[in-house]
CSV table of C-alpha atoms in Angstrom, one decimal:
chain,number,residue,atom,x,y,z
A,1,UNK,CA,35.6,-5.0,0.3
A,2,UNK,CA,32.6,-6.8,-1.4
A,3,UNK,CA,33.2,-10.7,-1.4
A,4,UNK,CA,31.5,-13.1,-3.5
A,5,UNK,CA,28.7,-14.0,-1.1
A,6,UNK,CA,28.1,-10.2,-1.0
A,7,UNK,CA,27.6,-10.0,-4.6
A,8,UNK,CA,25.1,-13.3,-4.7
A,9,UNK,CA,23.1,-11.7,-1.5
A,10,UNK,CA,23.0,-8.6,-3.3
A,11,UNK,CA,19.1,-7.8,-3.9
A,12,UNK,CA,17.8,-4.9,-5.8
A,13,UNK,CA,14.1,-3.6,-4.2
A,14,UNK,CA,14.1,-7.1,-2.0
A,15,UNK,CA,14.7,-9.0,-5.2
A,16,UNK,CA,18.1,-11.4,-6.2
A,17,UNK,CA,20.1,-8.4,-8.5
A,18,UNK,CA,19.8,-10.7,-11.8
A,19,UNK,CA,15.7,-11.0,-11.4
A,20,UNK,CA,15.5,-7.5,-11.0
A,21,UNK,CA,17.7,-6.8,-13.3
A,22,UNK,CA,16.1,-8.7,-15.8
A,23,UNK,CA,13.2,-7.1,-15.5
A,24,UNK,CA,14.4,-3.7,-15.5
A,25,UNK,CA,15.5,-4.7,-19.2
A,26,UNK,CA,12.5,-5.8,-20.2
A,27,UNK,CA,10.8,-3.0,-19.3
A,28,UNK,CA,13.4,-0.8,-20.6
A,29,UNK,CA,13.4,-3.0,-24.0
A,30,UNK,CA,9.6,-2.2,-24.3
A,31,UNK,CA,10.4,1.3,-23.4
A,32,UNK,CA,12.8,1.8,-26.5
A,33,UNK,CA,10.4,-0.4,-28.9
A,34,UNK,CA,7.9,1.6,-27.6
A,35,UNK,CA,5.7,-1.2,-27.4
A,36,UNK,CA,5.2,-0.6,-23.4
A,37,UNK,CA,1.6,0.5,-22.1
A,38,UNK,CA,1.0,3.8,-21.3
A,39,UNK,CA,-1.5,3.1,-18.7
A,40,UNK,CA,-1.5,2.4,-15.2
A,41,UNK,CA,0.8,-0.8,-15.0
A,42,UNK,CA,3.3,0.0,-17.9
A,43,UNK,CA,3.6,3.4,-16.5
A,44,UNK,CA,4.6,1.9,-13.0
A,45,UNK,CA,6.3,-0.2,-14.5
A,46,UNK,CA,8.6,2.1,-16.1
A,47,UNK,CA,8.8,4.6,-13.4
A,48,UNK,CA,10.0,1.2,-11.1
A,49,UNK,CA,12.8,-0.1,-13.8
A,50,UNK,CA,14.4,3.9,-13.6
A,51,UNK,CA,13.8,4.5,-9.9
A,52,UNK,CA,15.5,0.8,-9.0
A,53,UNK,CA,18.9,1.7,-10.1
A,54,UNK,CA,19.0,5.4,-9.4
A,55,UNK,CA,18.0,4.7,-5.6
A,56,UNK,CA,20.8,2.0,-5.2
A,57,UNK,CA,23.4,3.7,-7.0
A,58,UNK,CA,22.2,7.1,-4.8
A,59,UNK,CA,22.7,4.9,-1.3
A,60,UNK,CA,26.2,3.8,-2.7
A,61,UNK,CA,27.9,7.0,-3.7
A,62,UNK,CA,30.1,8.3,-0.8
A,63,UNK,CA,29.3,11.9,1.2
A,64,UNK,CA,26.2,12.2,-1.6
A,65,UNK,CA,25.0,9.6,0.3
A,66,UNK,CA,25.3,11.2,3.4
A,67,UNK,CA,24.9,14.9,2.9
A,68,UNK,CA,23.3,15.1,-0.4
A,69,UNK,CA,20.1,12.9,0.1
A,70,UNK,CA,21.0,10.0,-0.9
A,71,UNK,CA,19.1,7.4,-3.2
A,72,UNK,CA,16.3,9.3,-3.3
A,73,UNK,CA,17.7,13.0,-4.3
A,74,UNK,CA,19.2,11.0,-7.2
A,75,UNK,CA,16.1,9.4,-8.1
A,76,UNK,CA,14.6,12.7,-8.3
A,77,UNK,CA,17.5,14.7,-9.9
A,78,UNK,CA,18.7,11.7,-12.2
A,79,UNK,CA,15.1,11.2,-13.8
A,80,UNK,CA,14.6,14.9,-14.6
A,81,UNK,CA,17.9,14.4,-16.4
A,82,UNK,CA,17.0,11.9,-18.2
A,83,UNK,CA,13.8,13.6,-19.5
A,84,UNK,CA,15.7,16.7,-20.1
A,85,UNK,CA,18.0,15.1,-22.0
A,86,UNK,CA,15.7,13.4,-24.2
A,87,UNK,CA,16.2,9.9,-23.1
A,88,UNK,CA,12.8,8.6,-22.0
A,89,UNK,CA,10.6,9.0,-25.0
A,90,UNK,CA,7.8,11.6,-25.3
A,91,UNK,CA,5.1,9.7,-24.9
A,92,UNK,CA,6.3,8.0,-21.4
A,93,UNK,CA,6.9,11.3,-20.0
A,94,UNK,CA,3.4,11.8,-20.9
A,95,UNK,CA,2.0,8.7,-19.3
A,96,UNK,CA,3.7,9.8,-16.0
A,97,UNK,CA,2.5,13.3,-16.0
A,98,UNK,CA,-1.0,11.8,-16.3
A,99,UNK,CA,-0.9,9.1,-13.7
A,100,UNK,CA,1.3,12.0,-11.2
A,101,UNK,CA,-1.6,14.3,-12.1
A,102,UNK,CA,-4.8,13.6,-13.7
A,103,UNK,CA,-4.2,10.2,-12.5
A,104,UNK,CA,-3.3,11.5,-8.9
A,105,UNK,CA,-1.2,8.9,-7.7
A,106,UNK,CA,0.4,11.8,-5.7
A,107,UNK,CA,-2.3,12.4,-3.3
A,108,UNK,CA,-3.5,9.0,-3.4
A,109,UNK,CA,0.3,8.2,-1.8
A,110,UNK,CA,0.0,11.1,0.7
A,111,UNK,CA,-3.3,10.2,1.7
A,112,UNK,CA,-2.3,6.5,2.8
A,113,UNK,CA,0.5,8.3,4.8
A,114,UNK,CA,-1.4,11.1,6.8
A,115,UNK,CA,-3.8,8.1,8.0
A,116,UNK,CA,-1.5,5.8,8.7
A,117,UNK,CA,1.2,8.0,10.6
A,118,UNK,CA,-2.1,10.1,12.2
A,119,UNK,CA,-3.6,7.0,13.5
A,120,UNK,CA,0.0,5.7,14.5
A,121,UNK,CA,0.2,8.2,17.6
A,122,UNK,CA,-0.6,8.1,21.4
A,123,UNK,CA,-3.4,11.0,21.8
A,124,UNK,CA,-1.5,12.8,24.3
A,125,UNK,CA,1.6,12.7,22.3
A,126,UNK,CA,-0.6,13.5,19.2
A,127,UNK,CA,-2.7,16.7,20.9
A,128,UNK,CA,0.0,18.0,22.8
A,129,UNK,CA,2.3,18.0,19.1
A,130,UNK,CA,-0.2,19.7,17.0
A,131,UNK,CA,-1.2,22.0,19.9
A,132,UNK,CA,2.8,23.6,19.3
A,133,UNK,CA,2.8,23.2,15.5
A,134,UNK,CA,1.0,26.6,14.3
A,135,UNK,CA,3.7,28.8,16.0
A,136,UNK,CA,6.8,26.6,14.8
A,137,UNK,CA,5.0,27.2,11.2
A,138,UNK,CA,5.3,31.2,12.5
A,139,UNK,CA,8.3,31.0,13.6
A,140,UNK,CA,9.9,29.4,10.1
A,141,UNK,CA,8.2,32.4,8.6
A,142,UNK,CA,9.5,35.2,10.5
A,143,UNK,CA,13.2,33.2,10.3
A,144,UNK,CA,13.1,33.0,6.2
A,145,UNK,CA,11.4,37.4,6.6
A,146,UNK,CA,15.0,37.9,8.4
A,147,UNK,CA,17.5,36.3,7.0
A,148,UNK,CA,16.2,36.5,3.1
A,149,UNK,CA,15.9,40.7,3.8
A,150,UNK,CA,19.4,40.0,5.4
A,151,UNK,CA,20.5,38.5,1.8
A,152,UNK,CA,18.3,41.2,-0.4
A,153,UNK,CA,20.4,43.6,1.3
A,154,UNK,CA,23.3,42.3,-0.2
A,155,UNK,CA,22.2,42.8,-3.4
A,156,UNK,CA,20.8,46.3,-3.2
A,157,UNK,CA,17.0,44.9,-2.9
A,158,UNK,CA,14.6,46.5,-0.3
A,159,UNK,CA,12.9,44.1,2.2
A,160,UNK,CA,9.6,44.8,1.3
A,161,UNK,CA,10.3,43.4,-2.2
A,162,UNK,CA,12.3,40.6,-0.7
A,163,UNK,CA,9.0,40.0,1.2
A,164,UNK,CA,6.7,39.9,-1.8
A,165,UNK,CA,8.2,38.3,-4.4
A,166,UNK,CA,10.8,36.3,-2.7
A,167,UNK,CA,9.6,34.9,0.8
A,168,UNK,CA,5.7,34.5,0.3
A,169,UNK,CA,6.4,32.4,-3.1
A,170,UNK,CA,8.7,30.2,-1.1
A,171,UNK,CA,6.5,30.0,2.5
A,172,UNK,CA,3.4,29.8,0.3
A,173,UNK,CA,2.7,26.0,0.2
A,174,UNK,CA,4.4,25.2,-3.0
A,175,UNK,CA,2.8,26.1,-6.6
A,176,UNK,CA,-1.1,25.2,-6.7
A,177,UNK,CA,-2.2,26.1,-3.2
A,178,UNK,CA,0.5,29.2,-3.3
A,179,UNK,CA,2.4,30.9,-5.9
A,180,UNK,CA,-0.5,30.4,-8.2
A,181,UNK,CA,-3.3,31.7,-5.6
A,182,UNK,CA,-0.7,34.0,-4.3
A,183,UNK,CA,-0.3,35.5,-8.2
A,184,UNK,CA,-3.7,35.9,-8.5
A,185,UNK,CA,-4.2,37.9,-4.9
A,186,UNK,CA,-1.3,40.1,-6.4
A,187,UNK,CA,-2.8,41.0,-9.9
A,188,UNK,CA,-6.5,41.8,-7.6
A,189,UNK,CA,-5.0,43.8,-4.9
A,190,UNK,CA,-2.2,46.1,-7.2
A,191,UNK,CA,-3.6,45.7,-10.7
A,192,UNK,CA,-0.2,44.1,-11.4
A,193,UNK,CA,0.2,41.1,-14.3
A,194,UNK,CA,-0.6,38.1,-12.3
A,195,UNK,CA,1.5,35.8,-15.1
A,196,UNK,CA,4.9,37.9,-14.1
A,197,UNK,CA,4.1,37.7,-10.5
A,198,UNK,CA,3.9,34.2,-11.6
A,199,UNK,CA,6.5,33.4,-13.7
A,200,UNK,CA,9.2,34.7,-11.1
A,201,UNK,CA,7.7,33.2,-8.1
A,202,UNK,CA,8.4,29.7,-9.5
A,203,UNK,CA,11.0,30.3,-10.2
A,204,UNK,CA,12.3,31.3,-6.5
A,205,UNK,CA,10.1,28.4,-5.5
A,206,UNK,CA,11.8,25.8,-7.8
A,207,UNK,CA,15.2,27.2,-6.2
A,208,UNK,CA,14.1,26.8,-2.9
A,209,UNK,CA,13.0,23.4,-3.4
A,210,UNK,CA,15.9,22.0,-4.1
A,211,UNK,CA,17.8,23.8,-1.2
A,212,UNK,CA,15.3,22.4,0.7
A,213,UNK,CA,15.5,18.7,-0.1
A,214,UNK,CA,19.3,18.9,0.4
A,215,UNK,CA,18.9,20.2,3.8
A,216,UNK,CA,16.3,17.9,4.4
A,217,UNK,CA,19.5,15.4,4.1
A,218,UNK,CA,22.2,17.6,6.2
A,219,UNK,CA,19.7,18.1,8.9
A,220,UNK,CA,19.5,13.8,8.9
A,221,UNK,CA,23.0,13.7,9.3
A,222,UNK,CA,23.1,16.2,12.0
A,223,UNK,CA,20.8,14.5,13.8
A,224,UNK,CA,23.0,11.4,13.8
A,225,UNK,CA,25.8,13.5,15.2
A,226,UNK,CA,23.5,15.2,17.9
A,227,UNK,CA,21.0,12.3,19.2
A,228,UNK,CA,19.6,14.8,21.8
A,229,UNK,CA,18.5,17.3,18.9
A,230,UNK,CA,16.1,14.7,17.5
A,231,UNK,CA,13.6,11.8,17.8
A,232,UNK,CA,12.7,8.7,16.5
A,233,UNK,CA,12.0,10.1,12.9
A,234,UNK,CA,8.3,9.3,13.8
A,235,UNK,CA,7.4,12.3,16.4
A,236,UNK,CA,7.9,15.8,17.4
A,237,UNK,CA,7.3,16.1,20.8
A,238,UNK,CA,10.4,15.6,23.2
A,239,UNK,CA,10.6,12.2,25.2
A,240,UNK,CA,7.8,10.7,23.5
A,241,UNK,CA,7.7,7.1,21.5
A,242,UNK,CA,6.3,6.5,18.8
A,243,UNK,CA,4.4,3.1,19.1
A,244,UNK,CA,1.4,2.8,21.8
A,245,UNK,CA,2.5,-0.6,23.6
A,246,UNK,CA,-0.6,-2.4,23.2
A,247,UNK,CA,-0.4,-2.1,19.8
A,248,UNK,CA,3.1,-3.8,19.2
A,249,UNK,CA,2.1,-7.2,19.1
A,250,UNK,CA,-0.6,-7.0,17.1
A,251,UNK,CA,-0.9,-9.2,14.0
A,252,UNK,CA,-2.5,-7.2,11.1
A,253,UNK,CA,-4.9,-9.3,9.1
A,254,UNK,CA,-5.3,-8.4,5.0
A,255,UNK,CA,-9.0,-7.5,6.0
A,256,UNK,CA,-7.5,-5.0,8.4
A,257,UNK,CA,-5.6,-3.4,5.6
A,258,UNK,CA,-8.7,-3.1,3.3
A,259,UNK,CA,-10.2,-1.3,6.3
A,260,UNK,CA,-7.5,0.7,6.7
A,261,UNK,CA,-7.5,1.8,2.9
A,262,UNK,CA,-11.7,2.6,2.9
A,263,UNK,CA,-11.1,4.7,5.9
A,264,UNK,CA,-8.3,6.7,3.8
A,265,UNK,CA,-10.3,7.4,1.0
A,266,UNK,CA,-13.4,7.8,3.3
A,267,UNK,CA,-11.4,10.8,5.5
A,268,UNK,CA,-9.9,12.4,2.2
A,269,UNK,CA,-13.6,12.4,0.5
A,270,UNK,CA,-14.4,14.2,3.8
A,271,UNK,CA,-11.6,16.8,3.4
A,272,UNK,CA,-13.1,17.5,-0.3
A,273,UNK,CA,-16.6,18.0,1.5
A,274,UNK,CA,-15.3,20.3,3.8
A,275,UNK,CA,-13.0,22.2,1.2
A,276,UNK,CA,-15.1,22.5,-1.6
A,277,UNK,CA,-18.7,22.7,-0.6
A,278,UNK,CA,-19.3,23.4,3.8
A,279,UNK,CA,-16.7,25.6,4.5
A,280,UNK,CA,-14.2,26.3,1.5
A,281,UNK,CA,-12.9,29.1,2.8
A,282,UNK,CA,-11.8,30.8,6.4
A,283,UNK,CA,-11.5,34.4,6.8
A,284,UNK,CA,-11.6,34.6,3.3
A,285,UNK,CA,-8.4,32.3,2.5
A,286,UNK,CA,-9.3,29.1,0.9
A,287,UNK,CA,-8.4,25.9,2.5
A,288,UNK,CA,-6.9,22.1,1.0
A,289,UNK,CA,-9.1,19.8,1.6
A,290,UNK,CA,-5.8,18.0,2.6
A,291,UNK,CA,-5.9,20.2,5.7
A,292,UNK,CA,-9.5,19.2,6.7
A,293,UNK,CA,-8.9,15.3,6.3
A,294,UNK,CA,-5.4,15.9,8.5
A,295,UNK,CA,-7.6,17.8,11.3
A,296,UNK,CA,-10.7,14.8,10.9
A,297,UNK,CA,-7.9,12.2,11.1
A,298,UNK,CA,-6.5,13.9,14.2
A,299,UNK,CA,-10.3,14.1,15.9
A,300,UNK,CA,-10.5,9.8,15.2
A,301,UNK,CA,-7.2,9.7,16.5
A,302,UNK,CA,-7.7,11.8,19.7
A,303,UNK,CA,-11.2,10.6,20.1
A,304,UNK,CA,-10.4,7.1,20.3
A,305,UNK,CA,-13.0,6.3,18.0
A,306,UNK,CA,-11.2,4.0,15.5
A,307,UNK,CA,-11.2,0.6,16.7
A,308,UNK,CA,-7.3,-0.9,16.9
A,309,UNK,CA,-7.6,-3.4,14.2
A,310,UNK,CA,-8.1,-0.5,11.4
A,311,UNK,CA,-6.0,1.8,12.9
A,312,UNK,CA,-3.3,-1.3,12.4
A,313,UNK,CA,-4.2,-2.1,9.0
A,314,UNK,CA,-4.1,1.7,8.3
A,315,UNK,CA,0.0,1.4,9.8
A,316,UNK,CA,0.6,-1.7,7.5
A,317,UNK,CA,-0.8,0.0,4.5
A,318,UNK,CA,1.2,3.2,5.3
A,319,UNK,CA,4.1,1.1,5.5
A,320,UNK,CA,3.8,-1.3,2.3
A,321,UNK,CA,3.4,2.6,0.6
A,322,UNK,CA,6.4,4.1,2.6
A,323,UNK,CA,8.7,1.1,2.2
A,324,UNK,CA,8.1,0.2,-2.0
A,325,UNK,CA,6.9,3.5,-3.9
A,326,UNK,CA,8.8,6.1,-2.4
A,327,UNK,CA,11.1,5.8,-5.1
A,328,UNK,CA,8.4,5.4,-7.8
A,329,UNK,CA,6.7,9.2,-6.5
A,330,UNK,CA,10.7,10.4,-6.6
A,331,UNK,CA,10.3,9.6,-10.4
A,332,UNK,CA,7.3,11.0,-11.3
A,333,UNK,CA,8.6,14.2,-9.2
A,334,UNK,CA,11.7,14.7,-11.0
A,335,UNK,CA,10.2,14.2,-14.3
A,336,UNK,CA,8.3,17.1,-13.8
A,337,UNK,CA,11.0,19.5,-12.8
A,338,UNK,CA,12.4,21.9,-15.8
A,339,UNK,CA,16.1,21.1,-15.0
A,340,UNK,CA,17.1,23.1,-17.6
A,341,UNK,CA,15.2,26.2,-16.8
A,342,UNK,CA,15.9,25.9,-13.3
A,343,UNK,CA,19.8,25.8,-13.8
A,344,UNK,CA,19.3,29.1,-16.3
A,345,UNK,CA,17.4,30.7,-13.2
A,346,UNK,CA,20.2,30.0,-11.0
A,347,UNK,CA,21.3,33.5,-10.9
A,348,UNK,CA,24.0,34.3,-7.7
A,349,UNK,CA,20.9,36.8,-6.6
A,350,UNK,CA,18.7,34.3,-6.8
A,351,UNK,CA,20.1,31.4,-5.1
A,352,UNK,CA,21.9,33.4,-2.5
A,353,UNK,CA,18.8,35.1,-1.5
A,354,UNK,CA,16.7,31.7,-1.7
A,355,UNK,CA,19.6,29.4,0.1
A,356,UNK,CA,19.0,32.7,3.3
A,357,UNK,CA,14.9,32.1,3.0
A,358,UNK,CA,15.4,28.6,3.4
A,359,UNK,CA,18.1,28.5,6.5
A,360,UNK,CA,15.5,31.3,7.9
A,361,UNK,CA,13.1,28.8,8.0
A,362,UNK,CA,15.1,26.1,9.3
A,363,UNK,CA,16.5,28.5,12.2
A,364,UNK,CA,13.5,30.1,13.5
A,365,UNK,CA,10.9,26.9,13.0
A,366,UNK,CA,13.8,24.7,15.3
A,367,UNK,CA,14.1,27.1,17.8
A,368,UNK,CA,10.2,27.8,18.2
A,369,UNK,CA,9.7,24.1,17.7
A,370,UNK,CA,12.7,23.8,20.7
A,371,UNK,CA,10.2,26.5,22.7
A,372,UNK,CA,7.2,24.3,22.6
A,373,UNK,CA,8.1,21.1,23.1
A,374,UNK,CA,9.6,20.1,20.0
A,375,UNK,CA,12.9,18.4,19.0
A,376,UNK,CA,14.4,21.1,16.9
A,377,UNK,CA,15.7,18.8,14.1
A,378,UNK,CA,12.5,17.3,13.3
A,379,UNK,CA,10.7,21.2,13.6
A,380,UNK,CA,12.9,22.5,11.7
A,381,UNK,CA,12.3,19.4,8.7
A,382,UNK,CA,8.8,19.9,9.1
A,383,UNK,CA,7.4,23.3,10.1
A,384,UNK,CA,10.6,25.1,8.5
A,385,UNK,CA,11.7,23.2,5.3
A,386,UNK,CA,8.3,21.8,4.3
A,387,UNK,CA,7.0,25.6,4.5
A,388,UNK,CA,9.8,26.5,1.8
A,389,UNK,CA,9.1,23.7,-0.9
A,390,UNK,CA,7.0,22.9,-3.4
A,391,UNK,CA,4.3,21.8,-1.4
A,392,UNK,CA,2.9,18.1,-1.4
A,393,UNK,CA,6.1,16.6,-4.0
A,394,UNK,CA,8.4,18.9,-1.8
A,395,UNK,CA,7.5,17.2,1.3
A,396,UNK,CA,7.8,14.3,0.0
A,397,UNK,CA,11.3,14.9,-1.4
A,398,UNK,CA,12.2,16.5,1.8
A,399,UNK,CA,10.8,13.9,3.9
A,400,UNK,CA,12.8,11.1,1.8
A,401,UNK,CA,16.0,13.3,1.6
A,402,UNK,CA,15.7,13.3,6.1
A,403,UNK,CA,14.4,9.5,6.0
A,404,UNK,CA,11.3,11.1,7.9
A,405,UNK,CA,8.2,10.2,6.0
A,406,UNK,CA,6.4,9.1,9.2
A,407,UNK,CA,6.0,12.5,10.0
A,408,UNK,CA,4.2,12.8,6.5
A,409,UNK,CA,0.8,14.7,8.5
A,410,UNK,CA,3.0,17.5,9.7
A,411,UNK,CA,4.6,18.2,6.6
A,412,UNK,CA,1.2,18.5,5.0
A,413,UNK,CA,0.4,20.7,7.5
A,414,UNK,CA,2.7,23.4,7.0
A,415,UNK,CA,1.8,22.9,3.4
A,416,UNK,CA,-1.9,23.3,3.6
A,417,UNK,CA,-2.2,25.5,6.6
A,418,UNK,CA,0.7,27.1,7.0
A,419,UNK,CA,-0.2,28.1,2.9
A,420,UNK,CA,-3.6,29.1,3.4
A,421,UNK,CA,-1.8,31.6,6.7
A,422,UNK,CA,0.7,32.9,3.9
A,423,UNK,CA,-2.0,33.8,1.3
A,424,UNK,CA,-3.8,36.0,4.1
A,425,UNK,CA,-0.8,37.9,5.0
A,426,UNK,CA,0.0,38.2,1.4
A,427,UNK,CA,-3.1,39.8,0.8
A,428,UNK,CA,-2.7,42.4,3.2
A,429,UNK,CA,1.2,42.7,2.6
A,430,UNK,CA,0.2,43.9,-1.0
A,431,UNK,CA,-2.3,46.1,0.1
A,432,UNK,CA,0.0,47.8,2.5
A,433,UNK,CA,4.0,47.0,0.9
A,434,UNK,CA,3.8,48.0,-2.4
């Protein structure tokens, strides 16, 4: 029962409810006026004053709450809703798709995270992890092969087809660094029409996606239920912590945190070296120059290199991002999903066959992840579920929806690397399956 000093404690993102809820009107006065900016600061602002009440109403509603995903699937889900249904004027939509995309608020956010998480971790833990990472990535792949031909079979599909159209667009690394490069490896290798290949393999993705954020969320609550089956949110490995204890009662300065952020940007510029001028490509299969910053970040981390005031100040910043615009990359997410061609794709087939990919994945990352090392939950979230979404926004999602961002440089992982391994066997699984 909520008393009266509960309802004058109440605070709404670390703010009394009436301030933030007078701001939220403001902003949502300017909004309908359409006198708000459409740059950088009105767009945040907007994306804040619809995230704020969609993540507090999402942490309040019973079993969605708990099973669903909780504030942050509704943040997602509610602001695609809102755009689908016309409710946030044209031109704000805009404004976000700009500063998620041209903008790239997106990497920027996931950028602060893979440093700050990377740099977080003992070496040993850290080595010994990523050592084990590649064949839980493996191992989610051969699960989702299984259990999606399993489902295909159901519906009178052969394997092979379930293979190519169904389970490389959903293992791929999500829609730029897989169904799109995938398409394009299809139309070279069969002569086929790359925008079909396409057009259904977002589809399939899209599906996946949202099986995967909601799994992201049982697999939190199964965790709660079975303490052994998981970690501290923060690590893989078994019996490990995350914190190195001389770094606990450290007090980060602001000059820590600048040093922290220059070293971000500094390791992502070299990942865009790396990916799009020294060594773009491996075996022939491009590779994200997310992937290169994660392995540079891992060599400062393992190497010792980075003094301990700016790998603190790298935590902080990580943090500050983690704890406070979440929610605000939950908007900008969920206005770009097509909710409405999404639910007209949700064909029994389809989602049957997507829902098997996706507990595939979950099944055989957790119990390779188990094999190596790894707490199964917390393989499974990573190397299984962030295989079968829609790449850097999916893990995201999925992190938020398993309250496991920490384990942010993982997630990319599977997206970057564990893409760049699907487009190589899909070029040699159109060659030889169709």
């Amino acid at each position: 029962m909520t008393t009266a000093t509960d309802k004058k404690d109440l605070k709404l993102f670390s703010m009394p409810w009436w301030f933030a809820l007078a701001a939220i009107l403001v902003v949502y006065l300017a909004t309908y006026l359409e006198v708000l900016a459409t740059d950088m600061g009105g767009t945040m602002a907007l994306m804040l004053a619809i995230a704020i009440p969609l993540n507090e109403l999402g942490k309040r509603i019973p079993i969605w709450n708990k099973y669903v995903g909780g504030g942050l699937v509704l943040t997602f889900l509610g602001t695609s809703a809102l755009v689908q249904w016309n409710l946030i004027p044209e031109t704000y939509v805009e404004s976000m798709d700009v500063f998620m995309g041209d903008t790239n608020f997106l990497t920027f956010f996931i950028i602060v995270l893979i440093t700050g998480s990377v740099l977080s971790l003992d070496r040993d833990i850290l080595l010994k992890s990523f050592a084990g990472y590649v064949p839980a990535i493996l191992g989610g792949v051969v699960g989702a092969g299984i259990l999606g031909s399993l489902a295909g079979l159901v519906f009178g599909v052969n394997p092979a087809m379930i293979m190519l159209q169904y389970v490389l667009p959903v293992m791929g690394g999500g829609n730029g660094a897989g169904a799109i490069p995938l398409s394009q490896i299809y139309a070279d290798v069969t002569g086929g029409s790359s925008d079909s290949y396409y057009a259904f393999a977002i589809v399939i993705l899209t599906i996946a996606n949202i099986f995967a954020i909601i799994s992201g969320a049982l697999l939190n609550s199964l965790g709660e239920k079975k303490p052994s089956w998981t970690g501290d949110k923060k690590t893989l490995l078994r019996n490990s912590t995350f914190d190195v204890s001389d770094d606990v009662n450290y007090k980060v300065t602001m000059g820590d945190i600048g040093a922290g952020l220059f070293l971000t940007v500094a390791a992502y510029t070299f990942g865009r070296l790396m990916s799009k001028s020294i060594l773009p490509t491996i075996f022939g299969a491009p590779i994200h120059q997310l992937a290169y910053m994660i392995l540079f970040v891992v060599i400062l981390a393992a190497t010792g290199v980075v003094p301990k005031s700016i790998r603190m100040g790298a935590k902080k910043l990580q943090s500050f991002t983690t704890t406070n615009l979440t929610i605000l990359i939950m908007v900008g997410v969920g206005a770009d999903m097509d909710l409405g061609e999404f639910v007209a794709a949700l064909t029994p087939q389809n989602a049957l066959i997507a829902l098997f990919i996706v507990i595939g994945a979950i099944i055989g990352s957790g119990f390779v992840g188990y094999l190596v090392g790894f707490y199964p939950i917390d393989a499974a979230i990573t190397a299984g579920l962030c295989m079968a979404n829609r790449g850097g926004s999916g893990d995201l999602a999925v992190l938020g929806a398993a309250d496991r961002m920490d384990l942010i440089a993982y997630a990319q992982l599977s997206s970057r690397l564990g893409g760049a391994i699907i487009l190589i066997l899909g070029s040699f699984a159109f060659s030889f399956m169709m």
